[in-house]
Amino acid sequence: MFEAMARPDLIQDVVDANRILYRKGILDAFGHVSARHDRDPTRFLMARNLAPGQVQAADILAYSVDSGEPLMEAPPKLYLERYIHSAIYQARPDVMAVVHHHSPAVLPFTIARGVRLRPVCHMCGFLGGGASEGAGDGAGPPVFEIRDHAGDATDLLIRSRELGAALATCLGAARIVLMRGHGATVVAESVKLAVYRSVYAEVNAKLQAQAMALGEVTALSDSEAKAARITVEGQVERPWNLWKQEANSNDA
Ligand SMILES: [Zn+2]
């Protein structure tokens, strides 16, 4: 069988994304980054089971979007939650990269009732609206409640294709889905944008919590969020290049 190789620079982007998000404190020993295969949309690229800060190009495997399983015999140990990625690539043809993380400032917004993560600054417009503009209801990104799908005795992990599909349904057309008591999953049209959104979801969560401690909060309107997103995300190369340099500068 002809094995279509992914572009080396796409594999390197996945490696760099792991290292950047580790350095930024978005990923620790857990969490993962994937990219849809550039030559075969039925595949995606993601590391084997490894701490993100240790991922290298040789650790990146090709997986099936249909099954969430790697396209190789006798695979190494894999991430338990790989079905997050496969289910989202299956449900969202527009998505080219996925980050799943447990970043600490975002997590309270998955737990606290009666408060929603909202875009509160111009760098975080991606938190507003849906993939189709105007879809935003002002309610903030969706929150996935695993109990609605698997009862109240799970370890909260997305361990199956069925739970992955339920998470993808909850994500809908949004760019991030929060996961109650667990973390969040961010999607984007590129690895660089997925990294940007992961970093700035954390920034927004900190800002929003600080602002809420001071008083009532004004979030961006859907129109402001859209305009700010288009402006800022058009410059994604700038933070990417800086963060990539930082992430790789202290390697021994
Ligand atoms: Zn997780």
Short mmCIF file of C-alpha atoms and ligand atoms in Angstrom, two decimals:
data_model
loop_
_atom_site.label_atom_id
_atom_site.label_comp_id
_atom_site.label_asym_id
_atom_site.label_seq_id
_atom_site.Cartn_x
_atom_site.Cartn_y
_atom_site.Cartn_z
CA MET A 1 0.00 0.00 0.00
CA PHE A 2 1.29 3.43 -0.90
CA GLU A 3 1.90 5.40 2.26
CA ALA A 4 1.40 9.11 1.62
CA MET A 5 3.96 10.93 3.69
CA ALA A 6 2.92 14.10 5.44
CA ARG A 7 4.83 17.29 4.70
CA PRO A 8 7.89 17.43 6.98
CA ASP A 9 7.10 21.02 7.95
CA LEU A 10 3.61 19.99 9.07
CA ILE A 11 5.11 17.28 11.28
CA GLN A 12 7.56 19.87 12.62
CA ASP A 13 4.65 22.24 13.35
CA VAL A 14 3.04 19.52 15.48
CA VAL A 15 6.34 19.01 17.32
CA ASP A 16 6.80 22.75 17.87
CA ALA A 17 3.18 23.11 18.99
CA ASN A 18 3.75 20.49 21.70
CA ARG A 19 6.85 22.26 22.93
CA ILE A 20 5.31 25.75 22.82
CA LEU A 21 2.20 24.71 24.72
CA TYR A 22 4.34 22.94 27.32
CA ARG A 23 6.51 26.05 27.80
CA LYS A 24 3.40 28.21 28.03
CA GLY A 25 1.92 26.01 30.77
CA ILE A 26 -1.07 25.03 28.65
CA LEU A 27 0.06 21.40 28.50
CA ASP A 28 2.00 19.73 31.29
CA ALA A 29 2.74 16.02 31.26
CA PHE A 30 -0.74 15.61 29.78
CA GLY A 31 -2.72 16.91 26.83
CA HIS A 32 -2.04 16.53 23.11
CA VAL A 33 -1.86 18.27 19.74
CA SER A 34 -2.86 16.93 16.33
CA ALA A 35 -3.03 18.08 12.71
CA ARG A 36 -5.09 16.73 9.86
CA HIS A 37 -2.82 15.01 7.32
CA ASP A 38 -2.05 17.42 4.47
CA ARG A 39 -2.29 14.74 1.73
CA ASP A 40 -5.07 12.57 3.10
CA PRO A 41 -7.98 14.18 4.99
CA THR A 42 -9.00 10.75 6.36
CA ARG A 43 -5.86 10.74 8.50
CA PHE A 44 -4.44 12.87 11.23
CA LEU A 45 -1.01 13.23 12.83
CA MET A 46 -0.36 13.04 16.57
CA ALA A 47 2.37 11.85 18.90
CA ARG A 48 2.46 8.50 20.61
CA ASN A 49 1.79 8.52 24.38
CA LEU A 50 4.47 10.93 25.53
CA ALA A 51 4.71 14.13 27.59
CA PRO A 52 4.28 17.06 25.18
CA GLY A 53 7.60 18.66 26.15
CA GLN A 54 9.41 15.53 24.99
CA VAL A 55 7.75 15.04 21.60
CA GLN A 56 10.04 14.80 18.57
CA ALA A 57 9.31 14.24 14.87
CA ALA A 58 9.92 10.49 15.15
CA ASP A 59 7.15 10.25 17.74
CA ILE A 60 4.44 11.54 15.37
CA LEU A 61 2.15 8.78 14.07
CA ALA A 62 -0.61 8.77 11.45
CA TYR A 63 -4.09 7.85 12.72
CA SER A 64 -7.37 7.03 11.00
CA VAL A 65 -10.08 9.70 11.30
CA ASP A 66 -12.69 6.91 11.11
CA SER A 67 -11.41 4.77 13.94
CA GLY A 68 -9.04 6.95 15.94
CA GLU A 69 -6.51 4.13 15.71
CA PRO A 70 -2.97 4.38 14.32
CA LEU A 71 -2.25 3.17 10.80
CA MET A 72 0.48 0.73 11.75
CA GLU A 73 0.93 -2.73 13.13
CA ALA A 74 2.06 -3.18 16.72
CA PRO A 75 1.74 0.51 17.64
CA PRO A 76 3.46 1.93 20.71
CA LYS A 77 1.46 3.12 23.71
CA LEU A 78 -1.13 5.72 22.63
CA TYR A 79 -3.02 8.60 24.21
CA LEU A 80 -6.23 7.30 25.81
CA GLU A 81 -8.15 10.32 24.56
CA ARG A 82 -7.19 10.08 20.88
CA TYR A 83 -10.93 9.81 20.04
CA ILE A 84 -11.32 13.52 20.82
CA HIS A 85 -9.25 14.20 17.72
CA SER A 86 -10.71 11.57 15.38
CA ALA A 87 -14.31 12.48 16.18
CA ILE A 88 -13.75 16.20 15.62
CA TYR A 89 -11.94 15.67 12.30
CA GLN A 90 -14.84 13.47 11.24
CA ALA A 91 -17.51 15.99 12.26
CA ARG A 92 -15.75 19.17 11.12
CA PRO A 93 -14.13 19.07 7.65
CA ASP A 94 -12.96 22.67 8.21
CA VAL A 95 -10.81 21.70 11.20
CA MET A 96 -7.12 21.15 10.43
CA ALA A 97 -5.70 21.08 13.97
CA VAL A 98 -6.90 20.13 17.46
CA VAL A 99 -5.41 20.81 20.90
CA HIS A 100 -6.74 19.08 24.00
CA HIS A 101 -5.52 20.55 27.28
CA HIS A 102 -6.27 20.99 30.97
CA SER A 103 -5.01 24.57 31.27
CA PRO A 104 -5.43 25.84 34.84
CA ALA A 105 -7.20 29.19 34.36
CA VAL A 106 -9.74 27.73 31.94
CA LEU A 107 -10.69 24.83 34.20
CA PRO A 108 -12.67 26.89 36.75
CA PHE A 109 -14.97 27.97 33.91
CA THR A 110 -15.77 24.30 33.28
CA ILE A 111 -16.66 23.83 36.96
CA ALA A 112 -18.40 26.98 38.22
CA ARG A 113 -22.11 27.07 37.57
CA GLY A 114 -23.77 30.25 36.43
CA VAL A 115 -20.66 31.74 34.80
CA ARG A 116 -19.50 31.22 31.24
CA LEU A 117 -16.20 31.90 29.56
CA ARG A 118 -16.73 34.92 27.30
CA PRO A 119 -14.43 36.87 25.01
CA VAL A 120 -13.41 39.82 27.20
CA CYS A 121 -10.43 41.26 25.33
CA HIS A 122 -9.54 41.96 21.73
CA MET A 123 -7.00 39.12 21.52
CA CYS A 124 -9.67 36.53 22.26
CA GLY A 125 -12.42 37.17 19.72
CA PHE A 126 -12.27 33.50 18.71
CA LEU A 127 -14.23 32.72 21.89
CA GLY A 128 -17.28 34.42 20.40
CA GLY A 129 -19.71 33.21 17.79
CA GLY A 130 -19.53 29.96 15.87
CA ALA A 131 -17.68 28.89 12.75
CA SER A 132 -20.51 30.45 10.77
CA GLU A 133 -20.51 34.07 11.77
CA GLY A 134 -23.55 35.27 13.60
CA ALA A 135 -24.08 31.85 15.18
CA GLY A 136 -23.02 33.16 18.57
CA ASP A 137 -25.77 33.42 21.12
CA GLY A 138 -23.62 35.42 23.53
CA ALA A 139 -23.58 32.46 25.87
CA GLY A 140 -19.90 31.64 25.40
CA PRO A 141 -18.33 28.37 24.29
CA PRO A 142 -20.25 25.15 24.96
CA VAL A 143 -19.53 23.04 28.06
CA PHE A 144 -19.48 19.26 27.71
CA GLU A 145 -21.06 17.31 30.58
CA ILE A 146 -19.81 13.73 30.39
CA ARG A 147 -22.48 12.55 32.84
CA ASP A 148 -25.12 13.22 30.20
CA HIS A 149 -23.50 10.54 28.03
CA ALA A 150 -21.75 8.06 30.31
CA GLY A 151 -23.19 8.40 33.81
CA ASP A 152 -21.58 9.64 37.00
CA ALA A 153 -18.88 7.01 37.49
CA THR A 154 -16.41 7.74 34.67
CA ASP A 155 -12.82 9.00 35.03
CA LEU A 156 -14.01 11.96 32.87
CA LEU A 157 -11.75 10.90 29.97
CA ILE A 158 -12.91 10.60 26.36
CA ARG A 159 -11.99 6.93 26.08
CA SER A 160 -14.20 5.80 23.20
CA ARG A 161 -15.35 6.76 19.73
CA GLU A 162 -18.86 7.23 21.15
CA LEU A 163 -17.72 9.77 23.73
CA GLY A 164 -15.59 11.48 21.09
CA ALA A 165 -18.66 11.83 18.87
CA ALA A 166 -20.67 13.25 21.77
CA LEU A 167 -17.94 15.80 22.44
CA ALA A 168 -17.79 16.77 18.75
CA THR A 169 -21.56 17.27 18.75
CA CYS A 170 -21.27 19.53 21.80
CA LEU A 171 -18.49 21.51 20.08
CA GLY A 172 -20.80 22.10 17.13
CA ALA A 173 -19.55 25.02 15.04
CA ALA A 174 -17.55 26.60 17.89
CA ARG A 175 -13.75 26.93 18.15
CA ILE A 176 -13.45 25.62 21.69
CA VAL A 177 -15.46 23.26 23.85
CA LEU A 178 -15.00 23.24 27.63
CA MET A 179 -15.14 19.88 29.40
CA ARG A 180 -16.61 19.91 32.92
CA GLY A 181 -14.03 19.16 35.59
CA HIS A 182 -11.49 18.14 32.95
CA GLY A 183 -10.23 20.78 30.51
CA ALA A 184 -10.94 22.02 27.02
CA THR A 185 -10.49 21.18 23.35
CA VAL A 186 -9.56 23.87 20.85
CA VAL A 187 -9.90 23.57 17.06
CA ALA A 188 -8.54 25.69 14.22
CA GLU A 189 -7.77 25.90 10.53
CA SER A 190 -4.04 25.44 11.22
CA VAL A 191 -1.67 24.20 13.93
CA LYS A 192 -0.45 27.75 14.49
CA LEU A 193 -3.97 29.06 15.09
CA ALA A 194 -4.80 26.15 17.40
CA VAL A 195 -1.74 27.04 19.47
CA TYR A 196 -2.63 30.74 19.47
CA ARG A 197 -6.20 30.04 20.59
CA SER A 198 -5.03 27.65 23.30
CA VAL A 199 -2.63 30.22 24.73
CA TYR A 200 -5.15 33.05 24.58
CA ALA A 201 -8.07 31.05 25.98
CA GLU A 202 -5.91 30.80 29.10
CA VAL A 203 -5.14 34.56 28.98
CA ASN A 204 -8.82 35.39 28.57
CA ALA A 205 -9.81 33.11 31.45
CA LYS A 206 -7.35 34.87 33.77
CA LEU A 207 -8.52 38.32 32.67
CA GLN A 208 -12.17 37.42 33.00
CA ALA A 209 -11.70 36.01 36.51
CA GLN A 210 -9.79 39.14 37.55
CA ALA A 211 -12.44 41.42 36.06
CA MET A 212 -15.26 39.48 37.71
CA ALA A 213 -13.55 39.96 41.08
CA LEU A 214 -13.74 43.71 40.48
CA GLY A 215 -17.36 43.84 39.37
CA GLU A 216 -19.74 43.32 36.50
CA VAL A 217 -18.07 42.30 33.26
CA THR A 218 -18.61 43.63 29.73
CA ALA A 219 -17.76 40.99 27.11
CA LEU A 220 -17.11 41.63 23.44
CA SER A 221 -20.25 41.61 21.32
CA ASP A 222 -20.42 38.99 18.59
CA SER A 223 -19.56 41.67 16.02
CA GLU A 224 -16.59 42.92 18.05
CA ALA A 225 -15.41 39.36 18.58
CA LYS A 226 -15.55 38.64 14.86
CA ALA A 227 -13.76 41.85 13.86
CA ALA A 228 -11.06 41.39 16.52
CA ARG A 229 -10.55 37.74 15.58
CA ILE A 230 -10.05 38.51 11.90
CA THR A 231 -7.53 41.28 12.67
CA VAL A 232 -5.48 39.43 15.27
CA GLU A 233 -5.47 35.97 13.75
CA GLY A 234 -4.21 37.39 10.47
CA GLN A 235 -0.97 38.03 12.34
CA VAL A 236 -0.59 34.55 13.81
CA GLU A 237 2.90 34.14 12.33
CA ARG A 238 4.26 36.77 14.72
CA PRO A 239 3.48 35.03 18.03
CA TRP A 240 4.19 31.63 16.46
CA ASN A 241 7.70 32.62 15.45
CA LEU A 242 8.44 34.16 18.84
CA TRP A 243 7.04 31.23 20.80
CA LYS A 244 8.82 28.70 18.58
CA GLN A 245 12.12 30.45 19.19
CA GLU A 246 11.47 30.53 22.94
CA ALA A 247 10.42 26.90 23.06
CA ASN A 248 13.52 25.71 21.26
CA SER A 249 16.08 28.12 22.71
CA ASN A 250 16.82 26.35 25.98
CA ASP A 251 17.18 22.84 24.67
CA ALA A 252 20.26 21.27 26.14
ZN ZN B 1 -7.88 15.25 28.99
#
